[in-house]
């Protein structure tokens, strides 16, 4: 019963990426008192069994079992859960009790002999294992030996290991197979960096007050620094022509001057719409060169897919039915009261759903042909779910591996709905989760409740969002949010300027002053880093840690740990990685002082079971070593541990558990 991860009884597949460990759970029980075995089974896209893992009881009396399955490649995988009678464990339990009480001793021995001989004769049992069982049966039948000795010999480590590897099963009951969609790594893991190409290389003539826009060619000069910080994806806001009608000026003012470039999200002008490049940025050839340069540096380019139009977009005159006409005959512009976006017309899918859908598909395929394989979709929650299910399905069928990120800061049901119908990842509520209670509750939710399909991308800021925490928290706040994002989720992102601690908001708003959406913002990144006034080295280190530690590449393995202080947040991630015939365990424990203004100290209590420690990991005094990946310090830790974090020095511990110290 209650098999997980299952989405709407299998109507939609659960999601994973290659190498991700997926937590499988089920409630399994049987009548009577005989021993029960439970197994999780993974099947590859061809239907062949790929992995079989024993499931463990989560807590006595709950009948809830869990195990981890790890698909190795992309494709339509499936999994199932098997419940079965454990004949050997049932016999062993009874035999130990009865032999110890000198009851039915020889009867128990005879039943053990029958069990072992039947197991040895099972089809598919290896010859060495079969002989091991037959030898154990002979020992049970040697009545000259004391009964306790015979039983002890049968329960040898060799026999128990063989039974654990290939159990003696009866009455096997299998659930149906449930879908598990394994997408390419970029769908579920990655570090994103957002910048405006027009700002990179933009130049102001001080004498005339005239701006010269940056181009794809000048923006490409920023790419090595982005790659050097360890980011995987460079995300560009819309690069299309911008409308002149109702163009917004600096800080979203209603009147734009001749030099104001306008919001890139007000798409469309005489030069074209979504299928055109803003002439200030260059040509399609220049864009192709930008993409090629990014690829040379190991970066993917994500392009904004904003399904809306300026009043000057060709669609407005050619397809007025794709918009909403109001009672006075005007076309409705975008509103999010009290915000008004007179420079943007939302699309309406009700009047010509087929025509509009095919046009969007054409646009997406055009940019795919220019090397774009990731799309950040603006406001997808304002379009119908059926459309996204159709579009993502159509694109995937023809161009496997395309990734769609939902920029959907909206109600949970809609965010989950977008994930169900195909969006590989989504912006999240993380941006506004700042207190200890908020962070702990949200981390539990995204790792345990919604993780079957919903992959949160922890953006720390956006051009639209500058939280009060960053406005008033100082440099420590920027470190705290970056560390939480980089270690809390396999997906995280920053918007340019974060590394420069940009924190001044437009009065009365949660937005940046002199917002880059409406003006050029060239920045001296290199100079700031040379002066020691940049967070870039910290971001670089966080991305290095992510790459080196497999546990940080998964989401479902996050366990919130307990702390004594109301500003200390602690959590751990553990993952077992298989290399050939051997396994390596990676465990990271993160402790964060979320108070950017004051030193906090207290106790961190660790659930040692969640760390999956082996005997060889403990020192002789029962402690184990942890190494701080940010500072290089090392400590002996145990169940309860003292921490003191100074936000003016380092507000975060990222601790790696040292293995095999003996």
Short mmCIF file of N, CA and C in Angstrom, two decimals, residues 332-420:
data_model
loop_
_atom_site.label_atom_id
_atom_site.label_comp_id
_atom_site.label_asym_id
_atom_site.label_seq_id
_atom_site.Cartn_x
_atom_site.Cartn_y
_atom_site.Cartn_z
N UNK A 332 -6.01 44.29 -23.48
CA UNK A 332 -5.66 44.30 -22.06
C UNK A 332 -4.16 44.14 -21.89
N UNK A 333 -3.58 45.03 -21.09
CA UNK A 333 -2.17 44.89 -20.77
C UNK A 333 -2.02 44.11 -19.46
N UNK A 334 -0.79 43.74 -19.13
CA UNK A 334 -0.54 42.92 -17.95
C UNK A 334 -0.69 43.72 -16.68
N UNK A 335 -1.29 43.10 -15.68
CA UNK A 335 -1.45 43.73 -14.38
C UNK A 335 -1.26 42.69 -13.29
N UNK A 336 -0.65 43.11 -12.22
CA UNK A 336 -0.58 42.33 -11.00
C UNK A 336 -0.78 43.34 -9.87
N UNK A 337 -2.06 43.79 -9.71
CA UNK A 337 -2.35 44.94 -8.86
C UNK A 337 -1.58 44.92 -7.54
N UNK A 338 -0.98 46.05 -7.16
CA UNK A 338 -1.11 47.36 -7.81
C UNK A 338 -0.15 47.59 -8.97
N UNK A 339 0.65 46.57 -9.33
CA UNK A 339 1.61 46.76 -10.42
C UNK A 339 0.87 46.75 -11.76
N UNK A 340 1.29 47.65 -12.66
CA UNK A 340 0.75 47.70 -14.00
C UNK A 340 1.90 47.65 -15.00
N UNK A 341 1.69 46.87 -16.06
CA UNK A 341 2.72 46.72 -17.09
C UNK A 341 2.11 47.11 -18.44
N UNK A 342 1.97 48.43 -18.64
CA UNK A 342 1.33 48.92 -19.84
C UNK A 342 2.11 48.59 -21.10
N UNK A 343 3.38 48.20 -20.94
CA UNK A 343 4.23 47.89 -22.10
C UNK A 343 4.14 46.42 -22.49
N UNK A 344 3.27 45.65 -21.85
CA UNK A 344 3.20 44.20 -22.11
C UNK A 344 1.75 43.77 -22.28
N UNK A 345 1.48 43.03 -23.35
CA UNK A 345 0.18 42.41 -23.59
C UNK A 345 0.29 40.90 -23.31
N UNK A 346 -0.48 40.37 -22.37
CA UNK A 346 -0.50 38.91 -22.16
C UNK A 346 -1.18 38.21 -23.33
N UNK A 347 -0.83 36.95 -23.53
CA UNK A 347 -1.47 36.13 -24.56
C UNK A 347 -2.72 35.47 -24.01
N UNK A 348 -3.65 35.18 -24.92
CA UNK A 348 -4.91 34.54 -24.56
C UNK A 348 -5.06 33.29 -25.44
N UNK A 349 -5.08 32.12 -24.81
CA UNK A 349 -5.12 30.86 -25.56
C UNK A 349 -6.54 30.40 -25.86
N UNK A 350 -7.54 31.18 -25.49
CA UNK A 350 -8.91 30.71 -25.64
C UNK A 350 -9.46 30.83 -27.05
N UNK A 351 -9.03 31.84 -27.80
CA UNK A 351 -9.67 32.13 -29.08
C UNK A 351 -9.13 31.29 -30.23
N UNK A 352 -7.83 31.06 -30.25
CA UNK A 352 -7.21 30.27 -31.32
C UNK A 352 -6.12 29.40 -30.70
N UNK A 353 -6.51 28.42 -29.89
CA UNK A 353 -5.50 27.64 -29.17
C UNK A 353 -4.54 26.90 -30.10
N UNK A 354 -5.05 26.38 -31.21
CA UNK A 354 -4.17 25.61 -32.10
C UNK A 354 -3.17 26.53 -32.79
N UNK A 355 -3.66 27.64 -33.31
CA UNK A 355 -2.76 28.54 -34.03
C UNK A 355 -1.68 29.11 -33.14
N UNK A 356 -2.07 29.56 -31.96
CA UNK A 356 -1.10 30.14 -31.04
C UNK A 356 -0.12 29.08 -30.55
N UNK A 357 -0.60 27.89 -30.26
CA UNK A 357 0.29 26.82 -29.79
C UNK A 357 1.32 26.46 -30.84
N UNK A 358 0.90 26.34 -32.07
CA UNK A 358 1.85 26.00 -33.14
C UNK A 358 2.88 27.11 -33.34
N UNK A 359 2.47 28.35 -33.15
CA UNK A 359 3.41 29.46 -33.28
C UNK A 359 4.47 29.40 -32.17
N UNK A 360 4.06 29.09 -30.96
CA UNK A 360 5.03 28.98 -29.86
C UNK A 360 5.98 27.82 -30.12
N UNK A 361 5.45 26.71 -30.60
CA UNK A 361 6.32 25.58 -30.92
C UNK A 361 7.33 25.97 -31.99
N UNK A 362 6.89 26.73 -32.97
CA UNK A 362 7.83 27.19 -34.01
C UNK A 362 8.95 28.03 -33.40
N UNK A 363 8.59 28.92 -32.49
CA UNK A 363 9.57 29.78 -31.85
C UNK A 363 10.59 28.95 -31.06
N UNK A 364 10.09 28.00 -30.28
CA UNK A 364 10.98 27.17 -29.47
C UNK A 364 11.94 26.38 -30.36
N UNK A 365 11.41 25.81 -31.44
CA UNK A 365 12.26 25.02 -32.32
C UNK A 365 13.29 25.89 -33.04
N UNK A 366 12.94 27.14 -33.31
CA UNK A 366 13.90 28.05 -33.92
C UNK A 366 15.12 28.21 -33.02
N UNK A 367 14.89 28.46 -31.71
CA UNK A 367 16.02 28.69 -30.81
C UNK A 367 16.77 27.40 -30.50
N UNK A 368 16.06 26.28 -30.54
CA UNK A 368 16.76 24.99 -30.41
C UNK A 368 17.75 24.82 -31.56
N UNK A 369 17.34 25.25 -32.75
CA UNK A 369 18.23 25.14 -33.91
C UNK A 369 19.46 26.02 -33.78
N UNK A 370 19.42 26.98 -32.86
CA UNK A 370 20.57 27.85 -32.61
C UNK A 370 21.31 27.45 -31.33
N UNK A 371 21.13 26.22 -30.89
CA UNK A 371 21.93 25.67 -29.80
C UNK A 371 21.36 25.83 -28.41
N UNK A 372 20.14 26.34 -28.27
CA UNK A 372 19.53 26.50 -26.96
C UNK A 372 18.84 25.20 -26.56
N UNK A 373 19.21 24.67 -25.40
CA UNK A 373 18.59 23.43 -24.90
C UNK A 373 17.95 23.61 -23.53
N UNK A 374 17.97 24.85 -23.03
CA UNK A 374 17.32 25.16 -21.75
C UNK A 374 16.52 26.45 -21.92
N UNK A 375 15.27 26.41 -21.46
CA UNK A 375 14.40 27.58 -21.52
C UNK A 375 13.91 27.91 -20.12
N UNK A 376 14.11 29.16 -19.73
CA UNK A 376 13.52 29.68 -18.49
C UNK A 376 12.22 30.34 -18.90
N UNK A 377 11.09 29.80 -18.47
CA UNK A 377 9.78 30.25 -18.94
C UNK A 377 9.21 31.27 -17.97
N UNK A 378 8.91 32.44 -18.50
CA UNK A 378 8.39 33.55 -17.69
C UNK A 378 6.90 33.37 -17.43
N UNK A 379 6.51 33.43 -16.17
CA UNK A 379 5.09 33.39 -15.79
C UNK A 379 4.30 32.25 -16.44
N UNK A 380 4.76 31.01 -16.34
CA UNK A 380 4.01 29.93 -17.00
C UNK A 380 2.65 29.68 -16.36
N UNK A 381 2.47 30.12 -15.11
CA UNK A 381 1.21 29.89 -14.41
C UNK A 381 0.08 30.74 -14.94
N UNK A 382 0.37 31.66 -15.87
CA UNK A 382 -0.69 32.46 -16.48
C UNK A 382 -1.15 31.87 -17.82
N UNK A 383 -0.62 30.70 -18.15
CA UNK A 383 -1.03 29.98 -19.36
C UNK A 383 -1.63 28.64 -18.94
N UNK A 384 -2.49 28.05 -19.78
CA UNK A 384 -3.17 26.81 -19.38
C UNK A 384 -2.23 25.62 -19.30
N UNK A 385 -2.49 24.73 -18.35
CA UNK A 385 -1.65 23.55 -18.16
C UNK A 385 -1.67 22.63 -19.37
N UNK A 386 -2.85 22.53 -20.02
CA UNK A 386 -2.89 21.65 -21.19
C UNK A 386 -1.89 22.10 -22.24
N UNK A 387 -1.70 23.40 -22.38
CA UNK A 387 -0.75 23.91 -23.38
C UNK A 387 0.66 23.47 -23.05
N UNK A 388 1.06 23.60 -21.78
CA UNK A 388 2.42 23.21 -21.42
C UNK A 388 2.64 21.70 -21.58
N UNK A 389 1.63 20.92 -21.21
CA UNK A 389 1.77 19.48 -21.39
C UNK A 389 1.95 19.13 -22.86
N UNK A 390 1.19 19.81 -23.71
CA UNK A 390 1.31 19.58 -25.15
C UNK A 390 2.67 20.07 -25.67
N UNK A 391 3.05 21.29 -25.32
CA UNK A 391 4.28 21.87 -25.86
C UNK A 391 5.51 21.08 -25.41
N UNK A 392 5.63 20.82 -24.12
CA UNK A 392 6.81 20.11 -23.63
C UNK A 392 6.85 18.70 -24.20
N UNK A 393 5.70 18.06 -24.33
CA UNK A 393 5.66 16.73 -24.93
C UNK A 393 6.08 16.75 -26.38
N UNK A 394 5.59 17.75 -27.13
CA UNK A 394 5.94 17.84 -28.55
C UNK A 394 7.43 18.11 -28.73
N UNK A 395 7.97 19.00 -27.91
CA UNK A 395 9.40 19.31 -28.00
C UNK A 395 10.24 18.10 -27.62
N UNK A 396 9.84 17.43 -26.56
CA UNK A 396 10.61 16.28 -26.09
C UNK A 396 10.61 15.15 -27.11
N UNK A 397 9.50 14.95 -27.79
CA UNK A 397 9.42 13.88 -28.78
C UNK A 397 10.39 14.11 -29.93
N UNK A 398 10.59 15.36 -30.29
CA UNK A 398 11.45 15.68 -31.44
C UNK A 398 12.86 16.05 -31.02
N UNK A 399 13.00 16.62 -29.82
CA UNK A 399 14.31 17.10 -29.35
C UNK A 399 14.52 16.64 -27.92
N UNK A 400 14.84 15.39 -27.70
CA UNK A 400 15.01 14.90 -26.32
C UNK A 400 16.09 15.69 -25.58
N UNK A 401 15.82 15.93 -24.30
CA UNK A 401 16.82 16.59 -23.46
C UNK A 401 16.63 18.07 -23.27
N UNK A 402 15.59 18.66 -23.90
CA UNK A 402 15.33 20.08 -23.68
C UNK A 402 14.78 20.27 -22.27
N UNK A 403 15.27 21.29 -21.57
CA UNK A 403 14.89 21.54 -20.18
C UNK A 403 14.08 22.82 -20.10
N UNK A 404 12.98 22.78 -19.35
CA UNK A 404 12.13 23.94 -19.11
C UNK A 404 12.10 24.26 -17.62
N UNK A 405 12.47 25.49 -17.28
CA UNK A 405 12.41 25.99 -15.91
C UNK A 405 11.20 26.90 -15.77
N UNK A 406 10.34 26.62 -14.79
CA UNK A 406 9.14 27.43 -14.58
C UNK A 406 9.44 28.57 -13.62
N UNK A 407 9.26 29.81 -14.10
CA UNK A 407 9.38 30.98 -13.24
C UNK A 407 7.99 31.25 -12.69
N UNK A 408 7.63 30.45 -11.68
CA UNK A 408 6.25 30.48 -11.19
C UNK A 408 6.25 30.70 -9.70
N UNK A 409 6.18 31.96 -9.28
CA UNK A 409 6.00 32.28 -7.87
C UNK A 409 4.50 32.42 -7.63
N UNK A 410 3.86 31.32 -7.36
CA UNK A 410 2.41 31.34 -7.28
C UNK A 410 1.95 30.28 -6.28
N UNK A 411 0.68 29.91 -6.35
CA UNK A 411 0.12 28.99 -5.37
C UNK A 411 0.71 27.59 -5.53
N UNK A 412 0.81 26.84 -4.42
CA UNK A 412 1.43 25.51 -4.48
C UNK A 412 0.79 24.58 -5.49
N UNK A 413 -0.54 24.58 -5.59
CA UNK A 413 -1.21 23.65 -6.51
C UNK A 413 -0.77 23.90 -7.95
N UNK A 414 -0.66 25.16 -8.35
CA UNK A 414 -0.24 25.47 -9.71
C UNK A 414 1.23 25.11 -9.91
N UNK A 415 2.06 25.38 -8.94
CA UNK A 415 3.48 25.04 -9.08
C UNK A 415 3.66 23.53 -9.22
N UNK A 416 2.90 22.77 -8.43
CA UNK A 416 2.96 21.32 -8.55
C UNK A 416 2.36 20.86 -9.88
N UNK A 417 1.31 21.55 -10.32
CA UNK A 417 0.70 21.19 -11.60
C UNK A 417 1.65 21.38 -12.76
N UNK A 418 2.38 22.47 -12.76
CA UNK A 418 3.38 22.71 -13.81
C UNK A 418 4.44 21.63 -13.81
N UNK A 419 4.86 21.19 -12.63
CA UNK A 419 5.85 20.11 -12.55
C UNK A 419 5.28 18.81 -13.08
N UNK A 420 4.03 18.53 -12.78
CA UNK A 420 3.41 17.29 -13.24
C UNK A 420 3.35 17.22 -14.76
#
